[in-house]
Amino acid sequence: MFRTALRNVLAHKARLLMTVLAVMLGVAFVSGTLVFTSTISDAFRTSSQKSFDNVDVAVMPASPDEPGGTAAKDPRLDGKALDSLARLPGAASVTGTANGFTGISDKDGRLIASGANSRGSNYFPGKDGKDARYPLKQGKAPTRADQFALDAGTAAKGGYHVGDTVRISADGPVRQQKLTGIFTTDDGRVAAGGSLALFDTKTAQKLFGLSGGYSEIDVQAAAGTSQAALQQAIDKALPKDSATTATGKELADAEAKAIDENMAGMRTALLAFAAVALFVGIFLIANTFTMLVAQRTKELALMRAVGASRRQVTRSVLIEAFLVGAIAGVSGLVAGIGLAALLREVLNGFVAKFPEGPLVVSPSAAVAALGIGTVITVLAAWLPARRGAKVPPVAAMNSVHAVATTKSLLVRNTLGALVAGLGTASVLLATSVYDGDDTSKIMLGGGGMLLLVGVFILTPLLSRPLIALATPVLRAFGTSGLLARQNALRNPRRTATTASALMIGLTLITGMTVIAGGTQQGIDKLAVDALKADYTISMEGYTQLPTTAEKKVREVAGVTAVTPLREDMATIGTGGAAQPTQVTGVDGAQFGSLVRPDISEGSLGTLRGGRILVDQDTATRNGWRAGSRLPVTFQGGKKSTLTVSGVYQGNQMLSGIYMDNRTLAPHQKDISDSKLLVKMAGGPTDAHKDDLVEALGKNPAVTVADKKDVSSAIASMFTLLLNMLYGLLAMAVIVAVLGVINTLAMSVFERSQEIGMLRAIGLDRRGIKRMVRLESLVISLFGGVLGIGLGVFMGWAVGQLINAHLPTYELVLPWARMGIFLGLAALVGVLAALWPAFRAARLNMLAAIKAE
């Protein structure tokens, strides 16, 4: 039986090629995902570990456990701590680090690196006058306040050389710094596309508000001293409430764990789309082997007649499937490695910068590729093999084509209706009872899968009425059009299986497009509804605005209202429910003219004295209402009483607790603004925006955004995600195209005699080509219509869940894009028919008539 299976594989190379390609694409996606995530994780891990090569123990300031607690309130380590650690017997060297946000401007005034990765630190020379962390490639280390050094990658991006004057943004207005040195570094954030500027220690301490102190002290152990022993000595030398310590190994392990956790989400998402491609591939594999078994019915019957058992016949087909799957698995692994390399380069150029490193092909990736390739193929071929083995030898020899019985179709339609109905009910129930828990999400996801499977089971039944709708159009093509319609309806199971592959891909693409469109419109509406302010001013990298920003903005002509947003912590409430809570200080007199909160209780009024505005979730969680009087303990330990003046519905624009800055400021040690809201006479204009940018010193790290900019920034992540999804789901569509090509090619082979007869009675080659093309077009459009319809329904259902978190969300049907998707489905049909149509037209009519 093995020799028979091998002979059949070699005899049907062309027919099985499409199946191999389909499985290979799915396997390539899985193995490519595993190789890609392993490669990126390994590169980040290696890069982060290099950052800790010279750190045996890191000492950091202790964070306050609660407002007014006894833990350190000073977010720095002073010079005394550095001197004390340097005198420890087990310490070989001590390095004080002062770091913070530092944006580097390119020659056009834009930030070179993203805000979160734009950092500054100090050059801390050792006894030899060099800082081992930052080997100088060119020039020399900074020694004065107007000097700095820059990492080699950022210098290359900005086109800077030693001696150039560079605009930088740290704390306060833009500074003009002279570039004295260019260095290399193993810092993982720099390797990932960030920037690092180095100042002399005094300048760095002043820039980052450390007042002669350090944000971290790194200690290297002397020979013979372990990291654990050094850590114990440091813990004894420093006051318990002033600092925390961690060994270099602990830091490296924590970094590696964080990297793995961050990569887990990407790995899961990519594997989910690989599963979609494989799921679509299953239809193609099952369809291929169903047709192969049907075409070889006489051959299998002869094997039965000469003594082969049903089990042996089934085993023969499964061995064929195993060989096909093994070939697809090996080629898919090779293709996956190439896909991982390509994906890394593409994401490096458009999404993020990854550290350099070799491609990592783990044993699990190889095992997964080979295992998935063979298992998926064998499972998909099992049912056709079993069905073929069940046909009695005498019946099989009398007829090549085994027609599905009325009973089998009735059972299939009944089962499909039950599954689709259960899936629809689950989806509708999830949308009606959703209260933010995971149960509804699971019901929605499970219901969606059941609905998809149910529609797939029902596609033979649905194909007749939907394809019948195309009859008037097909009649316009004469005999070729009518024959195409009959061919598409002749074997509804085959038509349904072929169309379903395309249906699944378009369901996901359409659903994502509907969700993204509704979310974008909801965010746009939210920005308009929640903000009266014309502009929002903030710093890149989630850092605080310069302390002079508010004053400069108020001096701009046309400004009618301004409020800074100042964040701090306070303990509000009584008993065990009282927890440290973030509060936001605002200009209470002008806050109402800059925001438009959806008040559910009380009123906004004027926030003065102890009046506060609270979002509904916080109020509900703590049992607060408008008029509630609440005890508060501010940072520093002082106590007071606050009154809830209003409760509002929180959203992405407005959330949390707001109070007057004049009430909050006396309890803040360092006053800084996270954001400014600005309203101008005449509304937002290009001239007003230019005036604000000019007043802020054209600081590259300061963002001046109007309402449209704010909503676009929030929605940009959805746009990026959607574009990535289009690319990933294209894999499923490619598999569907292969399925249509495969089905048509095998259908042409199966109908060789019929095509020869059509040629003999007068249908020319052009008519044959047109018939095959129209059949492919009808099948593809059938799958496209089902996919778009299901996609709209699932998009609506997911939107109902989003609406619970984004009240302004509303269903938006992207008619133009759905038209494009339907057009793409038609294009798939046309392209997929090119080779089968050419082959059908080239058949020798006499040879075809004699074919069995």
PDB file of C-alpha atoms in Angstrom, residues 21 74 118 227 468 729:
ATOM      1  CA  LEU A  21       1.469  25.227  -1.724  1.00  0.00           C
ATOM      2  CA  ASP A  74      13.101  62.284  47.500  1.00  0.00           C
ATOM      3  CA  SER A 118      14.677  59.646  23.760  1.00  0.00           C
ATOM      4  CA  GLN A 227      26.527  39.625  43.775  1.00  0.00           C
ATOM      5  CA  ALA A 468     -29.278  31.834  -9.382  1.00  0.00           C
ATOM      6  CA  LEU A 729      -5.083  38.084   6.189  1.00  0.00           C
TER       7      LEU A 729
END
